[in-house]
Amino acid sequence: MKIAYLSRSCFPSTAANSVNVMKMCEAFAALGHDVLLMGRFLGKESSDVFTLYRVKKHFRLKSIPSLNGSTTDFLYVVSSIWEAKKFAPDLAYGRSLEACFGTAVIGIPTAYEIHAKPRTLLKRVLLKQLVAMSSFRRVVAISRGLALYLKKEVFVGDEKLFVAHDGADPDDFDTSVPPGFENKARYFQSRFSELPPNRLQVGYVGSLYYGKGMEIISKLVHLCPWANFHIVGGSEEEVAFWKKRCAEHSTLEDIVPPNLVFYGFMPHALISYICSFLDVALLPAQPFIANVSGNIDEIWHVSPLKLFEYMAAGLTVVASDLESLNEVIEPGVTGLLVPHDDPLAWHDALVFLRDHPELRARLGHNAREALIKRYSWKRRAEQILNGLEH
């Protein structure tokens, strides 16, 4: 098929949504489809964007103009629809509700991937209208909780509803450093070596927004002085904020705990290299979390990208015992689930993993096997397109 991907992402970006989009376009293309990705490409050559996201250059890019830099403004949405029409796809697929609505209106078979509840009455009405169109094919929800909401509140029938959790590419996760990222890798390795060796290496990779889990980690580093904690991600302002918070819990005023390193944002292409240094990966998500737009999401309907990247890397995952994470992690088989708001329970889980290295290895192996079988980007793309191909 010819597939037009209608993106709400900017490229390059520190946001996980841009990773999802690039990886899905690569997966669609790997299945033999002709893919055109439309988005905001911010002054980077196409080849650089492909390298940054560690994806093969098997699909095309089209930069869409915007009046104010937003991917929801009138010019961006209308231009996306116009470019899709010129491409004449067999399927328009995307995460832009407004653009997907437009392609369905002009008769292009359309599928919409949704990652959160519609935030406004207008968006709920638009989604209901979209689902009712004859040219609309499928809503792809990233969790069973979100799918249930869509059935109850938006009246999406089972025939137009499909659940596909987020994913990762197992082939990305090796110990190699991609060409062009040697300096960043050396920076990571030098900072990593600042901490004492022969300890449990515990990591968190992701954004540092409210509710993502630093609330727990800032206390956990003091409860586990025998472990090293590595925090990868966040802006300079966010890192400064959490350094201060971590120091508040320290017995030495204004000093970041000596078993903690913040690395700041690292390119996605280096995530596999970084994960190869870790023993345990944390996902201490809270019931309410902030997203890249500053909006607050409820965790029951999200599907954190980092969970699947941890699994692809074969890491032992310790995650919050919350609904959407329960959909993916089988406790004691592919990871551990602990109460989201109990630092002592997180401490006990790390003690257990420290003292049982053979269990750590088994949990990590099982997680990677589950990822390969059910949650790879290619497997996800196959499942989503099943029944939509001509």
GROMACS .gro file of C-alpha atoms in nm:
model
  390
    1MET     CA    1   0.000   0.000   0.000
    2LYS     CA    2   0.083   0.367  -0.015
    3ILE     CA    3   0.058   0.497   0.342
    4ALA     CA    4   0.053   0.866   0.435
    5TYR     CA    5   0.151   0.911   0.800
    6LEU     CA    6  -0.012   1.223   0.949
    7SER     CA    7   0.212   1.321   1.239
    8ARG     CA    8   0.172   1.571   1.520
    9SER     CA    9   0.540   1.539   1.602
   10CYS     CA   10   0.835   1.769   1.549
   11PHE     CA   11   1.166   1.618   1.435
   12PRO     CA   12   1.413   1.603   1.595
   13SER     CA   13   1.254   1.619   1.938
   14THR     CA   14   1.315   1.503   2.293
   15ALA     CA   15   0.956   1.378   2.307
   16ALA     CA   16   0.881   1.004   2.297
   17ASN     CA   17   0.601   1.059   2.043
   18SER     CA   18   0.859   1.138   1.773
   19VAL     CA   19   1.031   0.804   1.840
   20ASN     CA   20   0.699   0.620   1.808
   21VAL     CA   21   0.625   0.788   1.476
   22MET     CA   22   0.969   0.731   1.320
   23LYS     CA   23   0.978   0.367   1.431
   24MET     CA   24   0.626   0.296   1.304
   25CYS     CA   25   0.705   0.447   0.964
   26GLU     CA   26   1.017   0.230   0.947
   27ALA     CA   27   0.809  -0.076   1.041
   28PHE     CA   28   0.541  -0.003   0.780
   29ALA     CA   29   0.814   0.041   0.518
   30ALA     CA   30   0.986  -0.282   0.627
   31LEU     CA   31   0.661  -0.464   0.547
   32GLY     CA   32   0.691  -0.345   0.187
   33HIS     CA   33   0.466  -0.039   0.196
   34ASP     CA   34   0.541   0.298   0.034
   35VAL     CA   35   0.540   0.540   0.329
   36LEU     CA   36   0.537   0.919   0.335
   37LEU     CA   37   0.582   1.079   0.678
   38MET     CA   38   0.448   1.431   0.716
   39GLY     CA   39   0.564   1.639   1.012
   40ARG     CA   40   0.762   1.943   1.121
   41PHE     CA   41   1.129   1.889   1.041
   42LEU     CA   42   1.333   2.153   1.219
   43GLY     CA   43   1.629   2.245   1.005
   44LYS     CA   44   1.788   1.901   0.990
   45GLU     CA   45   1.878   1.716   0.675
   46SER     CA   46   1.664   1.407   0.624
   47SER     CA   47   1.963   1.177   0.660
   48ASP     CA   48   2.045   1.333   1.000
   49VAL     CA   49   1.691   1.270   1.124
   50PHE     CA   50   1.710   0.906   1.023
   51THR     CA   51   2.043   0.872   1.205
   52LEU     CA   52   1.920   1.043   1.521
   53TYR     CA   53   1.633   0.796   1.553
   54ARG     CA   54   1.839   0.498   1.437
   55VAL     CA   55   1.597   0.409   1.159
   56LYS     CA   56   1.664   0.294   0.804
   57LYS     CA   57   1.598   0.542   0.525
   58HIS     CA   58   1.322   0.329   0.375
   59PHE     CA   59   1.050   0.595   0.375
   60ARG     CA   60   1.013   0.954   0.264
   61LEU     CA   61   0.972   1.274   0.465
   62LYS     CA   62   0.763   1.580   0.391
   63SER     CA   63   0.802   1.892   0.603
   64ILE     CA   64   0.472   2.065   0.670
   65PRO     CA   65   0.458   2.444   0.732
   66SER     CA   66   0.306   2.594   1.045
   67LEU     CA   67   0.191   2.947   1.128
   68ASN     CA   68   0.301   2.951   1.491
   69GLY     CA   69   0.515   2.641   1.531
   70SER     CA   70   0.222   2.430   1.645
   71THR     CA   71   0.127   2.101   1.481
   72THR     CA   72  -0.241   2.176   1.546
   73ASP     CA   73  -0.268   2.516   1.380
   74PHE     CA   74  -0.482   2.572   1.072
   75LEU     CA   75  -0.196   2.590   0.820
   76TYR     CA   76  -0.032   2.270   0.946
   77VAL     CA   77  -0.355   2.069   0.944
   78VAL     CA   78  -0.475   2.192   0.604
   79SER     CA   79  -0.129   2.147   0.448
   80SER     CA   80  -0.113   1.791   0.585
   81ILE     CA   81  -0.447   1.707   0.426
   82TRP     CA   82  -0.343   1.867   0.096
   83GLU     CA   83  -0.012   1.680   0.084
   84ALA     CA   84  -0.191   1.355   0.166
   85LYS     CA   85  -0.433   1.412  -0.120
   86LYS     CA   86  -0.145   1.474  -0.362
   87PHE     CA   87   0.024   1.153  -0.246
   88ALA     CA   88  -0.301   0.963  -0.319
   89PRO     CA   89  -0.248   0.697  -0.050
   90ASP     CA   90  -0.437   0.373  -0.001
   91LEU     CA   91  -0.437   0.456   0.370
   92ALA     CA   92  -0.393   0.771   0.577
   93TYR     CA   93  -0.264   0.677   0.921
   94GLY     CA   94  -0.172   0.911   1.198
   95ARG     CA   95  -0.178   1.067   1.541
   96SER     CA   96  -0.321   1.402   1.431
   97LEU     CA   97  -0.695   1.390   1.497
   98GLU     CA   98  -0.762   1.703   1.293
   99ALA     CA   99  -0.562   1.586   0.989
  100CYS     CA  100  -0.714   1.235   1.005
  101PHE     CA  101  -1.060   1.393   1.015
  102GLY     CA  102  -0.972   1.590   0.702
  103THR     CA  103  -0.843   1.291   0.504
  104ALA     CA  104  -1.156   1.093   0.595
  105VAL     CA  105  -1.377   1.384   0.481
  106ILE     CA  106  -1.218   1.380   0.134
  107GLY     CA  107  -1.266   1.005   0.110
  108ILE     CA  108  -0.921   0.865   0.188
  109PRO     CA  109  -0.937   0.544   0.394
  110THR     CA  110  -0.812   0.658   0.735
  111ALA     CA  111  -0.693   0.506   1.064
  112TYR     CA  112  -0.625   0.710   1.377
  113GLU     CA  113  -0.385   0.615   1.659
  114ILE     CA  114  -0.484   0.762   1.995
  115HIS     CA  115  -0.259   0.787   2.302
  116ALA     CA  116  -0.480   0.977   2.547
  117LYS     CA  117  -0.840   1.068   2.614
  118PRO     CA  118  -0.966   1.361   2.403
  119ARG     CA  119  -0.908   1.664   2.626
  120THR     CA  120  -1.187   1.889   2.508
  121LEU     CA  121  -1.552   1.859   2.410
  122LEU     CA  122  -1.460   1.969   2.056
  123LYS     CA  123  -1.207   1.685   2.022
  124ARG     CA  124  -1.458   1.431   2.155
  125VAL     CA  125  -1.717   1.551   1.904
  126LEU     CA  126  -1.458   1.545   1.623
  127LEU     CA  127  -1.358   1.190   1.712
  128LYS     CA  128  -1.720   1.072   1.720
  129GLN     CA  129  -1.776   1.229   1.378
  130LEU     CA  130  -1.458   1.069   1.243
  131VAL     CA  131  -1.549   0.720   1.366
  132ALA     CA  132  -1.892   0.749   1.202
  133MET     CA  133  -1.754   0.822   0.853
  134SER     CA  134  -1.768   0.550   0.589
  135SER     CA  135  -1.405   0.617   0.491
  136PHE     CA  136  -1.283   0.564   0.847
  137ARG     CA  137  -1.129   0.223   0.909
  138ARG     CA  138  -0.988   0.189   1.260
  139VAL     CA  139  -0.901   0.352   1.593
  140VAL     CA  140  -0.576   0.218   1.737
  141ALA     CA  141  -0.568   0.259   2.116
  142ILE     CA  142  -0.244   0.204   2.308
  143SER     CA  143  -0.400   0.031   2.610
  144ARG     CA  144  -0.704  -0.178   2.698
  145GLY     CA  145  -0.807   0.090   2.946
  146LEU     CA  146  -0.813   0.355   2.674
  147ALA     CA  147  -1.002   0.119   2.440
  148LEU     CA  148  -1.269   0.065   2.707
  149TYR     CA  149  -1.305   0.441   2.747
  150LEU     CA  150  -1.350   0.482   2.370
  151LYS     CA  151  -1.621   0.215   2.365
  152LYS     CA  152  -1.813   0.375   2.652
  153GLU     CA  153  -1.766   0.746   2.587
  154VAL     CA  154  -1.705   0.777   2.211
  155PHE     CA  155  -1.916   0.476   2.109
  156VAL     CA  156  -1.644   0.311   1.903
  157GLY     CA  157  -1.761  -0.036   1.802
  158ASP     CA  158  -1.541  -0.344   1.826
  159GLU     CA  159  -1.516  -0.364   1.447
  160LYS     CA  160  -1.334  -0.027   1.437
  161LEU     CA  161  -1.130  -0.063   1.756
  162PHE     CA  162  -0.787  -0.219   1.797
  163VAL     CA  163  -0.546  -0.223   2.094
  164ALA     CA  164  -0.172  -0.196   2.022
  165HIS     CA  165   0.063  -0.114   2.307
  166ASP     CA  166   0.375   0.086   2.237
  167GLY     CA  167   0.685  -0.100   2.122
  168ALA     CA  168   1.058  -0.118   2.069
  169ASP     CA  169   1.300  -0.265   1.817
  170PRO     CA  170   1.498  -0.558   1.962
  171ASP     CA  171   1.759  -0.522   1.686
  172ASP     CA  172   1.846  -0.174   1.817
  173PHE     CA  173   1.960  -0.304   2.153
  174ASP     CA  174   2.323  -0.400   2.138
  175THR     CA  175   2.637  -0.258   2.293
  176SER     CA  176   2.762  -0.078   1.984
  177VAL     CA  177   2.792   0.298   1.951
  178PRO     CA  178   2.630   0.428   1.630
  179PRO     CA  179   2.867   0.625   1.406
  180GLY     CA  180   2.861   0.995   1.488
  181PHE     CA  181   2.774   0.949   1.856
  182GLU     CA  182   3.118   0.863   1.990
  183ASN     CA  183   3.158   1.187   2.187
  184LYS     CA  184   2.822   1.147   2.359
  185ALA     CA  185   2.906   0.786   2.441
  186ARG     CA  186   3.239   0.890   2.593
  187TYR     CA  187   3.062   1.155   2.800
  188PHE     CA  188   2.818   0.895   2.933
  189GLN     CA  189   3.095   0.647   3.011
  190SER     CA  190   3.305   0.907   3.193
  191ARG     CA  191   3.011   1.015   3.410
  192PHE     CA  192   2.916   0.652   3.472
  193SER     CA  193   3.269   0.576   3.596
  194GLU     CA  194   3.244   0.854   3.856
  195LEU     CA  195   3.043   0.618   4.077
  196PRO     CA  196   3.196   0.322   4.267
  197PRO     CA  197   3.213  -0.006   4.068
  198ASN     CA  198   3.074  -0.345   4.170
  199ARG     CA  199   2.738  -0.211   4.278
  200LEU     CA  200   2.387  -0.272   4.154
  201GLN     CA  201   2.348  -0.032   3.859
  202VAL     CA  202   1.996   0.110   3.859
  203GLY     CA  203   1.871   0.333   3.578
  204TYR     CA  204   1.585   0.550   3.470
  205VAL     CA  205   1.562   0.665   3.107
  206GLY     CA  206   1.295   0.915   3.009
  207SER     CA  207   1.148   1.256   3.073
  208LEU     CA  208   1.149   1.412   3.418
  209TYR     CA  209   0.798   1.559   3.414
  210TYR     CA  210   0.567   1.550   3.710
  211GLY     CA  211   0.449   1.198   3.790
  212LYS     CA  212   0.709   1.015   3.579
  213GLY     CA  213   0.874   0.877   3.891
  214MET     CA  214   1.149   1.104   4.020
  215GLU     CA  215   0.927   1.156   4.324
  216ILE     CA  216   1.012   0.797   4.422
  217ILE     CA  217   1.371   0.789   4.294
  218SER     CA  218   1.465   1.105   4.490
  219LYS     CA  219   1.392   0.910   4.810
  220LEU     CA  220   1.514   0.573   4.688
  221VAL     CA  221   1.873   0.688   4.632
  222HIS     CA  222   1.902   0.753   5.008
  223LEU     CA  223   1.740   0.423   5.103
  224CYS     CA  224   1.982   0.226   4.880
  225PRO     CA  225   2.334   0.368   4.932
  226TRP     CA  226   2.474   0.034   4.808
  227ALA     CA  227   2.330   0.095   4.456
  228ASN     CA  228   2.426   0.346   4.188
  229PHE     CA  229   2.144   0.543   4.025
  230HIS     CA  230   2.170   0.676   3.669
  231ILE     CA  231   1.909   0.927   3.547
  232VAL     CA  232   1.905   0.978   3.170
  233GLY     CA  233   1.675   1.245   3.030
  234GLY     CA  234   1.526   1.582   3.112
  235SER     CA  235   1.600   1.944   3.028
  236GLU     CA  236   1.862   2.149   3.214
  237GLU     CA  237   1.587   2.311   3.421
  238GLU     CA  238   1.431   1.975   3.511
  239VAL     CA  239   1.767   1.826   3.606
  240ALA     CA  240   1.842   2.127   3.828
  241PHE     CA  241   1.501   2.093   3.996
  242TRP     CA  242   1.547   1.724   4.076
  243LYS     CA  243   1.906   1.770   4.191
  244LYS     CA  244   1.772   2.015   4.446
  245ARG     CA  245   1.494   1.779   4.549
  246CYS     CA  246   1.738   1.491   4.590
  247ALA     CA  247   1.968   1.709   4.798
  248GLU     CA  248   1.676   1.798   5.028
  249HIS     CA  249   1.660   1.436   5.136
  250SER     CA  250   2.034   1.419   5.192
  251THR     CA  251   2.199   1.426   5.535
  252LEU     CA  252   2.449   1.668   5.380
  253GLU     CA  253   2.264   1.987   5.296
  254ASP     CA  254   2.263   2.097   4.930
  255ILE     CA  255   2.470   1.798   4.818
  256VAL     CA  256   2.340   1.553   4.558
  257PRO     CA  257   2.371   1.195   4.691
  258PRO     CA  258   2.710   1.043   4.596
  259ASN     CA  259   2.542   0.739   4.437
  260LEU     CA  260   2.342   0.944   4.184
  261VAL     CA  261   2.431   1.085   3.841
  262PHE     CA  262   2.211   1.296   3.612
  263TYR     CA  263   2.313   1.278   3.245
  264GLY     CA  264   2.048   1.503   3.094
  265PHE     CA  265   1.897   1.435   2.753
  266MET     CA  266   2.080   1.178   2.542
  267PRO     CA  267   2.004   1.100   2.173
  268HIS     CA  268   1.766   0.811   2.119
  269ALA     CA  269   2.027   0.637   1.906
  270LEU     CA  270   2.238   0.589   2.222
  271ILE     CA  271   1.968   0.438   2.444
  272SER     CA  272   2.070   0.079   2.368
  273TYR     CA  273   2.434   0.158   2.452
  274ILE     CA  274   2.329   0.321   2.779
  275CYS     CA  275   2.105   0.030   2.878
  276SER     CA  276   2.396  -0.211   2.836
  277PHE     CA  277   2.556  -0.057   3.147
  278LEU     CA  278   2.252  -0.116   3.370
  279ASP     CA  279   2.131  -0.409   3.580
  280VAL     CA  280   1.785  -0.282   3.673
  281ALA     CA  281   1.553  -0.029   3.508
  282LEU     CA  282   1.293   0.169   3.701
  283LEU     CA  283   0.949   0.278   3.589
  284PRO     CA  284   0.801   0.445   3.900
  285ALA     CA  285   0.506   0.607   3.722
  286GLN     CA  286   0.242   0.777   3.933
  287PRO     CA  287  -0.137   0.772   3.871
  288PHE     CA  288  -0.125   1.121   3.718
  289ILE     CA  289   0.162   1.225   3.494
  290ALA     CA  290   0.250   1.533   3.290
  291ASN     CA  291   0.321   1.499   2.917
  292VAL     CA  292   0.533   1.695   2.673
  293SER     CA  293   0.253   1.952   2.627
  294GLY     CA  294   0.223   2.013   2.998
  295ASN     CA  295  -0.114   1.840   3.016
  296ILE     CA  296  -0.189   1.583   3.285
  297ASP     CA  297  -0.260   1.225   3.176
  298GLU     CA  298  -0.402   0.944   3.382
  299ILE     CA  299  -0.163   0.650   3.380
  300TRP     CA  300  -0.437   0.393   3.322
  301HIS     CA  301  -0.452   0.475   2.952
  302VAL     CA  302  -0.086   0.532   2.866
  303SER     CA  303   0.175   0.287   2.736
  304PRO     CA  304   0.522   0.419   2.829
  305LEU     CA  305   0.774   0.380   2.549
  306LYS     CA  306   1.055   0.333   2.800
  307LEU     CA  307   0.898   0.012   2.932
  308PHE     CA  308   0.936  -0.156   2.595
  309GLU     CA  309   1.287  -0.022   2.546
  310TYR     CA  310   1.385  -0.166   2.884
  311MET     CA  311   1.238  -0.500   2.776
  312ALA     CA  312   1.418  -0.492   2.441
  313ALA     CA  313   1.745  -0.434   2.624
  314GLY     CA  314   1.685  -0.742   2.840
  315LEU     CA  315   1.683  -0.537   3.160
  316THR     CA  316   1.508  -0.634   3.481
  317VAL     CA  317   1.214  -0.394   3.510
  318VAL     CA  318   1.072  -0.271   3.839
  319ALA     CA  319   0.751  -0.079   3.771
  320SER     CA  320   0.454   0.071   3.950
  321ASP     CA  321   0.162  -0.164   4.007
  322LEU     CA  322  -0.077   0.038   3.791
  323GLU     CA  323  -0.341  -0.078   3.546
  324SER     CA  324  -0.173   0.000   3.215
  325LEU     CA  325   0.159  -0.151   3.326
  326ASN     CA  326  -0.019  -0.463   3.449
  327GLU     CA  327  -0.137  -0.512   3.091
  328VAL     CA  328   0.222  -0.572   2.980
  329ILE     CA  329   0.429  -0.696   3.277
  330GLU     CA  330   0.365  -1.040   3.418
  331PRO     CA  331   0.482  -1.013   3.782
  332GLY     CA  332   0.766  -1.248   3.866
  333VAL     CA  333   0.798  -1.352   3.502
  334THR     CA  334   0.885  -1.044   3.294
  335GLY     CA  335   0.938  -0.794   3.576
  336LEU     CA  336   0.838  -0.682   3.924
  337LEU     CA  337   0.542  -0.462   4.014
  338VAL     CA  338   0.539  -0.263   4.339
  339PRO     CA  339   0.305  -0.003   4.494
  340HIS     CA  340   0.359   0.327   4.316
  341ASP     CA  341   0.368   0.540   4.634
  342ASP     CA  342   0.573   0.326   4.875
  343PRO     CA  343   0.950   0.397   4.864
  344LEU     CA  344   1.016   0.117   5.113
  345ALA     CA  345   0.855  -0.136   4.877
  346TRP     CA  346   1.083  -0.012   4.598
  347HIS     CA  347   1.378  -0.047   4.835
  348ASP     CA  348   1.280  -0.404   4.919
  349ALA     CA  349   1.249  -0.493   4.549
  350LEU     CA  350   1.599  -0.365   4.478
  351VAL     CA  351   1.741  -0.551   4.778
  352PHE     CA  352   1.579  -0.870   4.649
  353LEU     CA  353   1.722  -0.819   4.300
  354ARG     CA  354   2.065  -0.733   4.440
  355ASP     CA  355   2.071  -1.058   4.635
  356HIS     CA  356   1.933  -1.276   4.352
  357PRO     CA  357   2.135  -1.207   4.036
  358GLU     CA  358   2.009  -1.529   3.874
  359LEU     CA  359   1.651  -1.406   3.904
  360ARG     CA  360   1.752  -1.069   3.757
  361ALA     CA  361   1.895  -1.247   3.454
  362ARG     CA  362   1.584  -1.462   3.411
  363LEU     CA  363   1.342  -1.169   3.437
  364GLY     CA  364   1.542  -0.970   3.183
  365HIS     CA  365   1.560  -1.264   2.942
  366ASN     CA  366   1.185  -1.328   2.971
  367ALA     CA  367   1.108  -0.959   2.915
  368ARG     CA  368   1.313  -0.949   2.596
  369GLU     CA  369   1.149  -1.267   2.467
  370ALA     CA  370   0.803  -1.118   2.533
  371LEU     CA  371   0.907  -0.801   2.350
  372ILE     CA  372   1.023  -0.994   2.045
  373LYS     CA  373   0.706  -1.203   2.029
  374ARG     CA  374   0.445  -0.936   2.103
  375TYR     CA  375   0.579  -0.581   2.119
  376SER     CA  376   0.835  -0.522   1.844
  377TRP     CA  377   0.757  -0.233   1.608
  378LYS     CA  378   0.732  -0.473   1.314
  379ARG     CA  379   0.492  -0.701   1.499
  380ARG     CA  380   0.289  -0.398   1.602
  381ALA     CA  381   0.271  -0.272   1.242
  382GLU     CA  382   0.163  -0.614   1.115
  383GLN     CA  383  -0.119  -0.634   1.367
  384ILE     CA  384  -0.241  -0.280   1.303
  385LEU     CA  385  -0.254  -0.324   0.926
  386ASN     CA  386  -0.416  -0.668   0.938
  387GLY     CA  387  -0.750  -0.629   0.763
  388LEU     CA  388  -0.670  -0.283   0.628
  389GLU     CA  389  -0.465  -0.392   0.329
  390HIS     CA  390  -0.630  -0.418  -0.010
   0.00000   0.00000   0.00000
